[in-house]
Amino acid sequence: MNWTAVKSIYVFEMARFFRTITQSFISPVLSTSLYFVVFGAAIGSRIQEVEGVSYGAFIVPGLIMLSVITQSISNASFGIYFPKFIGTIFELLSAPVNFLEIVMGYVGAAATKALFIGVIILATAFLFVDFEIQHPFAMVGFLVLTCISFALMGFIIGIWAGNFEQLQLVPLLIITPLVFLGGSFYSISMLPPVWQIISHFNPVVYLISGFRWSFFGSADVSIGLSLFAIAGFTTLCMAVIWWIFKTGWRIRQ
Amino acid sequence: MPLIVDVVALRKAYAGGFEALKGVDLQIEEGEILALLGPNGAGKTTLISTVCGITTATSGSVKVGGHDTVKDFRAARSMIGLVPQEINLEPFEKVQNTVKFSRGLFGKSANPALIEKILRQLSLWDKRDSQIRELSGGMKRRVLIAKALSHEPRVLFLDEPTAGVDVELRRDMWEIVAELKRDGVTIILTTHYIEEAEAIADRIGVIAQGEILLVEEKSKLMARMGKKELEVQLSEPILEIPASLASDTLRLKGDGSALIYSYDTKSERTGITKLLADVAAAGLVLRDVVTRQSSLEDIFVDLVHEGDAP
Ligand SMILES: Nc1ncnc2c1ncn2[C@@H]1O[C@H](COP(=O)(O)OP(=O)(O)OP(=O)(O)O)[C@@H](O)[C@H]1O
Ligand SMILES: [Mg+2]
């Protein structure tokens, strides 16, 4: 393993993040605050409790997931798309590094940034609502795994994208609906039966459910299934990336 | 000298089916400077990119330092530095960060003293904390060179390093190349400037349409260019060479306006004095005298255009 290379990529990518740190934080913090005001305070005052938790608290895990997933994807996809776009990728391709090292550097940095933002949102949430985290270690575990797996997916999108429109298309058309329909703002059990069944094909449901369990101890699906789903998703992304580097798809002519 | 780069029957067809390399064989010895000359689209960049791992070969093999560039890519690539033709740099990065990044990417531990030396050598030290976008084009090219040197390559590929570079930097570049050569670094550079190849290369290769047409010691090529021509222009055209001047080194120009004498600059006697005396004795009046030397450029143009005629 060329650990020096992994570290170099990671540090280089994080430096980009810290250069624009204020922008990086302001937008997620602002939008989360708005969600709390609109959903938590305005609408939430009419909804008493969901699964024994106040509505304001109930949406916290979903909101964190929403931001963390979008951030992971956009950070990682941009992180690898940018060198491709400006041509600096030649250096990665001609360096003595393998795909695992490149992925660890880029995905690691993208996941770290998303994790930062997740933590900031969690801290913001404490300003608006009262809640406790029942399983803090599981919470951190879920958060980290989510950051990594969606950063992997973002990495694939970044390599696939041929232009900036495509770079934004997948998150907009696929990820946002999946996350919104994944139970961020409601419990799956509140849906009509048909939609409950359909929801089980949405991988995000398992994530949010597992994450919410770590906060409140109750879940839509079993915790084991959640873990299994996220592990499967991560493996799938890794396999795709391995194939990309093996064949040089969209990166090597 | 042992071989350091060994390219065998290398072919590269791009996705559209266009064959940019048509079976290239190229052996480069350790410590030499090889200049690759060739017109636009000859395949110079493709050849370099394939050796460095940026494009994949369709068939054939490349070994660097005895390591196959595909099977044993780590060992092979660790030895290679590349200065690409295009200026590809992150606009918002600082000069020294991007140079340090390159070193790290190649798995080498940080070495601030070396980075400083390289930046000073390339007159970039004062700009080390500037963002790349604040640099001029020539400075950006120097940053690319600094990046390639940062990981102490044994083989350095310079793809048109002096394109768009002023005379002073070109001299600096040649000096850096000479110093690297003293340290035993093998250098392969592409260029459109024939005088550049003449000035710094040990061997010169000519490539056109995906094929290597010639690779030869510069000195041998120069020897081929040793022939010179003297054109004696006459004030009155003549129909044929006077019998008193006849020799196989002298011919009459097509329109009879001049005598053309070819001679070897390296021989003891060029025969010019005698020729001029004989011309005067034959009663011919001179208008002007011109000498011409076939240059590397002529050889190059001849080679490249040999296959052009329909
Ligand atoms: N990515 C690509 N896809 C398809 N064809 C390509 C690609 N890159 C280069 N070519 C073609 O391959 C041929 C060789 O190109 P290459 O860049 O190697 O030439 P070169 O000798 O470096 O030229 P120059 O002196 O202009 O830099 C050209 O005909 C070019 O159009
Ligand atoms: Mg080129």
XYZ file of C-alpha atoms and ligand atoms in Angstrom:
595
model
C 0.000 0.000 0.000
C 1.185 3.492 -0.865
C -0.080 5.141 2.329
C 1.825 8.320 1.639
C -0.206 8.739 -1.530
C -3.483 8.112 0.290
C -2.563 10.705 2.873
C -1.470 13.197 0.218
C -4.752 12.929 -1.662
C -6.720 13.153 1.571
C -4.866 16.215 2.841
C -5.053 17.909 -0.550
C -8.813 17.366 -0.764
C -9.409 18.484 2.808
C -7.463 21.665 2.103
C -9.959 22.503 -0.619
C -12.740 22.020 1.934
C -11.118 24.248 4.542
C -10.557 26.993 1.997
C -14.312 27.289 1.620
C -15.285 26.220 5.110
C -17.831 28.964 5.756
C -19.757 28.262 2.568
C -19.556 24.563 3.297
C -21.305 24.979 6.625
C -23.665 27.885 6.162
C -25.944 26.294 3.619
C -26.637 23.003 5.443
C -27.018 24.732 8.795
C -29.407 27.273 7.349
C -31.560 24.752 5.527
C -31.718 22.479 8.571
C -32.790 25.379 10.741
C -35.538 26.134 8.248
C -36.703 22.526 8.333
C -36.929 22.723 12.108
C -38.894 25.930 11.981
C -41.299 24.694 9.294
C -41.678 21.006 10.100
C -40.702 20.922 13.730
C -42.399 24.044 15.047
C -45.154 24.963 12.578
C -46.403 21.553 11.448
C -45.021 19.634 14.382
C -47.238 21.552 16.795
C -50.229 19.820 15.141
C -48.655 16.357 15.114
C -48.316 15.298 18.669
C -46.012 12.316 18.691
C -44.657 9.753 16.308
C -43.707 6.383 17.833
C -43.595 7.994 21.247
C -41.231 10.796 20.242
C -42.093 14.452 19.699
C -42.289 15.235 15.991
C -39.510 17.827 16.219
C -37.158 15.208 17.651
C -38.453 12.497 15.310
C -37.244 14.325 12.205
C -33.720 14.954 13.551
C -32.173 11.645 12.347
C -33.888 11.999 8.965
C -32.651 15.544 8.524
C -29.106 14.576 9.383
C -29.283 11.682 6.931
C -30.704 13.946 4.247
C -27.774 16.354 4.522
C -25.119 13.725 5.021
C -26.244 11.730 1.994
C -26.433 14.735 -0.329
C -23.143 16.106 0.982
C -21.316 12.775 0.619
C -22.480 12.423 -2.937
C -21.795 15.963 -4.022
C -18.384 16.147 -2.320
C -17.149 12.877 -3.752
C -18.600 13.353 -7.215
C -17.162 16.834 -7.496
C -13.859 15.724 -5.952
C -13.108 13.277 -8.750
C -14.985 15.069 -11.532
C -12.940 18.249 -11.082
C -9.513 16.697 -11.858
C -11.111 14.930 -14.793
C -12.567 18.211 -15.991
C -9.408 20.316 -15.676
C -7.088 17.496 -16.713
C -5.087 17.050 -13.523
C -6.244 13.441 -13.420
C -3.223 12.629 -15.607
C -1.177 12.762 -12.459
C -3.272 10.160 -10.656
C -3.187 7.884 -13.674
C 0.585 8.089 -14.028
C 1.373 7.756 -10.316
C 2.299 4.475 -8.639
C -1.091 4.158 -6.957
C -3.841 1.592 -7.375
C -7.588 2.114 -7.363
C -7.952 1.392 -3.681
C -5.521 4.142 -2.753
C -7.190 6.699 -5.007
C -10.594 5.770 -3.619
C -9.420 5.885 -0.017
C -7.994 9.357 -0.533
C -10.940 10.893 -2.365
C -13.771 9.023 -0.710
C -12.150 9.368 2.700
C -11.967 13.138 2.318
C -15.509 13.419 0.938
C -16.866 11.266 3.764
C -14.998 13.295 6.373
C -16.486 16.533 5.083
C -19.984 15.038 5.128
C -19.392 13.754 8.648
C -18.373 17.237 9.784
C -21.581 18.632 8.398
C -23.626 15.834 9.984
C -22.152 16.673 13.363
C -22.814 20.383 12.891
C -26.440 19.664 12.048
C -26.769 17.450 15.089
C -25.429 20.306 17.197
C -27.874 22.720 15.525
C -30.720 20.323 16.264
C -29.980 20.497 19.975
C -30.694 24.222 19.778
C -34.237 23.588 18.531
C -35.444 20.399 20.173
C -34.921 18.260 23.218
C -33.782 14.684 22.655
C -31.384 12.014 23.792
C -29.296 9.574 21.846
C -29.916 6.094 23.221
C -27.172 4.277 21.327
C -24.444 6.853 20.653
C -21.899 4.351 19.322
C -24.361 2.841 16.896
C -25.341 6.377 15.898
C -21.749 7.267 15.057
C -21.312 3.931 13.292
C -24.358 4.472 11.094
C -23.308 7.999 10.335
C -19.795 6.992 9.319
C -21.003 4.079 7.210
C -23.528 6.285 5.454
C -20.899 8.904 4.698
C -18.561 6.306 3.250
C -21.081 4.376 1.195
C -22.664 7.449 -0.374
C -19.279 9.018 -0.982
C -18.421 5.838 -2.891
C -21.560 6.289 -4.912
C -20.684 9.932 -5.502
C -17.251 8.871 -6.717
C -18.898 6.653 -9.327
C -21.187 9.495 -10.407
C -18.180 11.810 -10.718
C -16.400 9.388 -13.005
C -19.528 8.706 -15.031
C -20.492 12.355 -15.489
C -19.500 13.909 -18.792
C -20.505 17.449 -17.840
C -21.670 19.534 -14.919
C -25.360 18.975 -15.703
C -24.962 15.237 -15.417
C -23.026 15.737 -12.231
C -26.111 17.310 -10.680
C -28.697 15.189 -12.423
C -28.309 11.944 -10.510
C -28.419 13.509 -7.056
C -31.417 15.585 -8.091
C -33.412 12.921 -9.921
C -32.599 9.826 -7.898
C -31.129 10.611 -4.539
C -33.364 13.446 -3.368
C -36.599 11.503 -4.050
C -35.190 8.370 -2.437
C -34.209 10.299 0.654
C -37.485 12.201 0.919
C -39.467 8.996 0.417
C -37.119 7.168 2.747
C -38.930 8.189 5.892
C -36.989 11.324 6.802
C -40.136 13.111 7.924
C -42.496 10.262 8.723
C -42.583 6.683 9.859
C -43.083 4.084 7.155
C -45.888 2.624 9.259
C -47.859 5.840 8.672
C -48.113 5.019 4.943
C -50.911 3.054 3.186
C -49.966 -0.670 2.951
C -49.071 -0.565 -0.772
C -46.612 2.232 -0.219
C -45.156 0.414 2.757
C -44.284 -2.474 0.457
C -42.852 -0.181 -2.206
C -40.783 1.568 0.443
C -38.982 -1.654 1.183
C -37.271 -1.347 -2.190
C -35.849 1.992 -1.205
C -32.398 1.407 0.307
C -32.528 4.725 2.137
C -35.413 3.456 4.262
C -33.067 0.979 5.923
C -30.515 3.644 6.626
C -32.853 6.167 8.140
C -34.651 3.493 10.093
C -31.413 2.162 11.544
C -30.174 5.639 12.283
C -33.416 6.577 14.015
C -33.209 3.412 16.087
C -29.840 4.575 17.411
C -31.554 7.743 18.653
C -34.893 6.519 19.972
C -34.633 2.735 20.117
C -37.513 2.143 17.713
C -37.294 1.334 14.020
C -39.378 0.638 10.924
C -37.220 -2.315 9.948
C -34.963 -4.519 12.040
C -31.540 -3.165 12.876
C -29.832 -6.246 11.446
C -31.530 -5.695 8.115
C -30.405 -2.066 8.159
C -26.799 -3.055 8.704
C -27.042 -5.721 6.045
C -28.487 -3.250 3.523
C -25.774 -0.667 4.067
C -23.009 -3.287 3.927
C -24.458 -4.627 0.683
C -24.671 -1.154 -0.805
C -21.051 -0.384 0.135
C -19.848 -3.652 -1.378
C -21.743 -2.974 -4.585
C -20.183 0.483 -4.933
C -16.694 -0.896 -4.295
C -17.217 -3.574 -6.932
C -18.298 -0.978 -9.472
C -15.262 1.205 -8.713
C -12.921 -1.750 -8.959
C -14.374 -2.509 -12.376
C -14.049 1.137 -13.440
C -10.334 1.187 -12.689
C -9.763 -2.239 -14.146
C -11.297 -1.314 -17.485
C -10.362 2.365 -17.384
C -14.009 3.201 -18.113
C -14.387 6.950 -18.663
C -10.975 7.716 -17.192
C -8.305 6.053 -19.296
C -8.347 6.160 -23.073
C 24.721 1.407 -21.358
C 21.772 -0.682 -20.128
C 18.301 -0.153 -21.566
C 15.997 1.842 -19.354
C 12.951 2.176 -21.590
C 12.037 -0.668 -23.891
C 9.027 -0.193 -26.139
C 8.172 -3.220 -28.261
C 5.622 -3.366 -31.092
C 3.425 -0.811 -29.375
C 0.076 -0.159 -30.975
C -2.609 2.225 -29.862
C -6.013 2.543 -31.464
C -8.292 5.149 -29.892
C -11.943 4.431 -29.201
C -13.020 5.719 -32.617
C -10.724 3.132 -34.227
C -8.048 5.648 -35.210
C -4.609 4.079 -34.957
C -2.277 6.667 -33.403
C 0.655 4.260 -32.903
C 1.316 1.622 -35.541
C 3.801 -0.739 -33.979
C 6.403 1.449 -32.340
C 9.745 0.002 -31.265
C 11.960 2.274 -29.250
C 14.921 1.441 -27.054
C 16.284 4.145 -24.791
C 19.520 3.820 -22.905
C 20.048 4.879 -19.354
C 21.331 8.410 -19.004
C 20.753 9.575 -22.543
C 18.714 12.475 -23.847
C 16.437 11.495 -26.679
C 14.593 14.148 -28.654
C 11.461 13.043 -30.473
C 10.632 15.187 -33.458
C 7.463 14.903 -35.427
C 4.687 16.977 -36.956
C 1.388 17.677 -35.182
C -0.598 14.506 -34.726
C 2.417 12.243 -35.238
C 1.704 10.306 -32.045
C 4.339 11.768 -29.718
C 1.928 12.518 -26.892
C 0.147 9.215 -27.381
C 3.455 7.370 -27.105
C 4.404 9.174 -23.912
C 0.917 8.771 -22.404
C 0.976 5.058 -23.078
C 4.372 4.618 -21.455
C 3.210 6.607 -18.417
C -0.092 4.770 -17.982
C -2.490 7.541 -18.991
C -3.696 5.636 -22.018
C -3.795 1.864 -22.370
C -1.964 0.151 -25.192
C -3.947 -1.866 -27.708
C -1.049 -4.299 -28.022
C 2.686 -4.463 -27.513
C 4.655 -3.924 -24.344
C 6.574 -1.264 -22.491
C 9.220 -1.844 -19.857
C 10.774 0.868 -17.742
C 13.827 -0.099 -15.742
C 12.997 -3.711 -16.556
C 9.496 -3.428 -15.049
C 6.464 -3.999 -17.231
C 4.344 -0.839 -17.110
C 1.118 -2.813 -16.776
C 1.922 -5.863 -14.679
C 4.450 -4.123 -12.482
C 3.079 -0.602 -12.744
C 4.145 0.508 -9.283
C 7.825 -0.166 -9.818
C 7.737 1.199 -13.358
C 5.810 4.379 -12.586
C 7.854 5.218 -9.485
C 10.756 5.788 -11.846
C 8.911 8.074 -14.241
C 8.366 11.811 -14.182
C 6.045 13.405 -16.711
C 5.686 16.993 -17.839
C 2.573 16.948 -20.006
C 2.032 19.048 -23.077
C -1.173 20.599 -21.780
C -0.996 22.851 -18.758
C -3.209 20.932 -16.359
C -3.135 22.512 -12.922
C -5.623 23.285 -10.187
C -6.149 27.035 -10.436
C -6.787 27.647 -6.747
C -3.926 25.592 -5.370
C -0.761 27.146 -4.083
C 2.427 26.434 -5.986
C 4.291 24.654 -3.234
C 1.278 22.630 -2.112
C 0.729 21.208 -5.539
C 4.423 20.347 -5.845
C 4.418 18.654 -2.433
C 1.276 16.790 -3.424
C 3.055 15.277 -6.415
C 5.872 14.029 -4.240
C 3.425 12.445 -1.808
C 1.428 10.847 -4.596
C 4.560 9.016 -5.664
C 4.932 7.659 -2.150
C 7.986 9.704 -1.217
C 8.269 11.174 2.262
C 8.257 14.959 2.571
C 11.546 16.677 1.727
C 11.208 20.459 2.112
C 14.877 21.065 1.263
C 14.524 19.324 -2.076
C 11.273 21.120 -2.895
C 12.965 24.433 -2.103
C 15.911 23.564 -4.326
C 13.641 22.667 -7.238
C 11.506 25.778 -6.822
C 14.574 27.993 -6.662
C 16.086 26.344 -9.692
C 12.922 27.072 -11.648
C 12.684 30.631 -10.281
C 9.420 29.785 -8.565
C 10.537 30.219 -4.978
C 9.147 33.758 -4.751
C 5.843 32.467 -6.065
C 5.612 29.470 -3.773
C 2.573 30.795 -1.919
C 0.810 32.185 -4.969
C -2.215 30.472 -6.394
C -1.607 28.842 -9.754
C -4.173 31.088 -11.468
C -2.024 34.096 -10.570
C 0.924 32.795 -12.602
C 1.818 33.466 -16.212
C 1.722 30.678 -18.774
C 5.485 30.141 -18.685
C 5.450 29.989 -14.895
C 2.679 27.403 -14.990
C 4.803 25.267 -17.252
C 7.603 25.567 -14.733
C 5.230 24.396 -12.000
C 4.528 21.314 -14.094
C 8.254 20.710 -14.345
C 8.666 21.189 -10.588
C 5.905 18.663 -9.963
C 7.582 16.110 -12.190
C 10.974 16.640 -10.559
C 9.578 16.598 -7.024
C 9.566 12.818 -6.840
C 13.094 12.372 -8.187
C 12.352 10.418 -11.353
C 15.010 8.299 -13.083
C 13.283 8.759 -16.414
C 11.791 12.107 -17.314
C 9.355 12.685 -20.159
C 9.063 16.266 -21.303
C 6.243 16.757 -23.792
C 7.050 19.998 -25.581
C 8.516 21.618 -22.492
C 9.508 24.784 -24.298
C 6.298 25.454 -26.195
C 5.173 28.978 -25.378
C 8.222 29.663 -23.294
C 10.511 32.650 -23.653
C 14.140 32.430 -24.732
C 15.462 32.841 -21.219
C 13.382 30.045 -19.761
C 14.292 27.867 -22.701
C 17.961 28.329 -21.773
C 17.132 27.611 -18.119
C 15.307 24.487 -19.216
C 18.263 23.263 -21.225
C 20.464 23.879 -18.230
C 18.168 21.893 -15.948
C 18.106 19.088 -18.486
C 21.891 19.104 -18.616
C 22.097 18.968 -14.830
C 19.619 16.111 -14.634
C 21.674 14.265 -17.202
C 24.754 14.730 -15.031
C 22.789 13.071 -12.228
C 22.129 10.146 -14.532
C 18.487 10.888 -15.329
C 17.284 9.657 -18.701
C 15.344 12.307 -20.587
C 12.911 11.961 -23.441
C 11.608 15.203 -24.842
C 9.382 16.066 -27.729
C 9.797 19.311 -29.540
C 9.007 21.128 -32.717
C 12.186 23.174 -32.458
C 14.915 21.424 -34.341
C 17.582 23.666 -32.887
C 16.458 22.484 -29.479
C 17.050 18.878 -30.432
C 20.417 19.895 -31.891
C 21.344 21.759 -28.745
C 20.620 19.161 -26.082
C 19.892 15.705 -27.444
C 22.246 12.734 -27.656
C 19.978 10.923 -30.045
C 17.191 12.123 -32.252
C 14.096 10.182 -33.189
C 11.659 11.178 -35.894
C 8.061 10.022 -35.689
C 5.262 10.622 -38.173
C 1.821 9.089 -38.554
C 2.331 6.695 -35.693
C 5.601 5.251 -36.908
C 9.178 5.857 -35.888
C 11.012 6.781 -39.072
C 14.493 7.070 -37.661
C 16.435 7.080 -34.425
C 20.021 8.107 -34.748
C 22.916 9.572 -32.828
C 22.851 13.292 -33.213
C 26.512 13.334 -34.247
C 25.858 10.895 -37.084
C 22.929 12.933 -38.247
C 25.100 16.013 -38.120
C 27.760 14.254 -40.181
C 25.134 13.599 -42.805
C 24.585 17.298 -42.822
C 28.274 17.993 -43.343
C 27.698 18.531 -47.045
C 27.563 22.103 -48.143
C 26.732 23.744 -51.413
C 28.308 26.805 -52.966
C 26.255 28.639 -55.545
C 28.238 30.827 -57.905
C 25.773 33.196 -59.539
C 26.799 34.461 -62.942
C 26.021 37.850 -64.420
C 25.285 36.204 -67.782
C 23.564 32.782 -67.969
C 25.492 30.085 -69.790
C 24.286 27.045 -71.718
C 26.789 24.504 -70.457
C 29.705 24.223 -68.075
C 32.973 25.176 -69.821
C 35.160 22.097 -70.418
C 37.966 23.553 -68.283
C 35.639 23.430 -65.195
C 33.948 20.079 -65.756
C 33.946 17.823 -62.654
C 31.407 15.624 -60.939
C 31.063 17.984 -57.983
C 29.944 20.858 -60.170
C 26.619 21.225 -61.921
C 24.762 23.945 -63.688
C 21.613 25.386 -62.219
C 18.498 24.675 -64.292
C 18.263 28.117 -65.908
C 22.010 28.385 -66.443
C 22.284 31.391 -64.147
C 24.574 29.739 -61.605
C 27.099 27.012 -60.984
C 26.492 24.773 -57.991
C 29.456 23.233 -56.296
C 29.088 20.701 -53.484
C 31.858 20.031 -51.029
C 32.537 18.542 -47.637
C 33.119 21.093 -44.904
C 35.146 18.585 -42.926
C 37.731 17.785 -45.596
C 41.171 19.420 -45.570
C 40.695 21.189 -48.847
C 37.299 22.341 -49.951
C 38.538 23.292 -53.431
C 36.799 26.644 -53.333
C 39.865 28.753 -54.100
C 40.697 26.635 -57.138
C 37.099 26.705 -58.342
C 36.900 30.491 -58.134
C 40.250 30.867 -59.926
C 39.110 28.470 -62.663
C 35.819 30.325 -63.051
C 37.697 33.593 -63.515
C 40.124 31.932 -65.955
C 37.188 30.653 -68.010
C 36.148 34.247 -68.473
C 32.890 34.050 -66.474
C 31.787 37.126 -64.525
C 30.432 36.583 -61.004
C 27.356 38.332 -59.697
C 27.211 36.796 -56.234
C 28.276 33.798 -54.183
C 25.963 31.935 -51.763
C 26.612 28.931 -49.497
C 23.942 26.574 -48.174
C 24.054 23.791 -45.639
C 21.434 21.057 -45.492
C 20.138 21.217 -41.941
C 18.504 18.780 -39.594
C 15.346 20.541 -40.638
C 15.825 19.503 -44.273
C 16.424 15.907 -43.270
C 13.393 16.039 -41.041
C 11.154 17.546 -43.687
C 12.410 15.040 -46.270
C 11.734 12.121 -43.943
C 8.306 13.234 -42.923
C 7.175 14.013 -46.422
C 8.737 10.990 -48.109
C 5.488 9.062 -48.029
C 3.300 12.034 -48.901
C 3.503 11.908 -52.694
C 0.401 10.227 -54.115
N -8.294 10.938 -27.138
C -8.161 10.762 -28.432
N -9.141 10.174 -29.144
C -9.015 9.985 -30.467
N -7.938 10.324 -31.176
C -6.926 10.904 -30.528
C -6.976 11.157 -29.119
N -5.825 11.749 -28.737
C -5.096 11.867 -29.860
N -5.737 11.361 -30.921
C -5.239 11.308 -32.310
O -4.038 10.581 -32.320
C -3.093 11.189 -33.192
C -1.806 11.455 -32.446
O -2.029 12.455 -31.480
P -0.888 12.936 -30.509
O -1.496 13.857 -29.525
O -0.186 11.750 -29.968
O 0.054 13.726 -31.497
P 1.379 14.572 -31.192
O 2.455 13.953 -31.981
O 1.582 14.683 -29.736
O 0.976 15.973 -31.823
P 1.362 17.453 -31.343
O 2.694 17.771 -31.912
O 0.294 18.277 -31.982
O 1.304 17.493 -29.867
C -3.764 12.435 -33.733
O -4.245 12.152 -35.033
C -4.902 12.699 -32.814
O -6.001 13.272 -33.479
Mg 1.586 16.201 -28.436
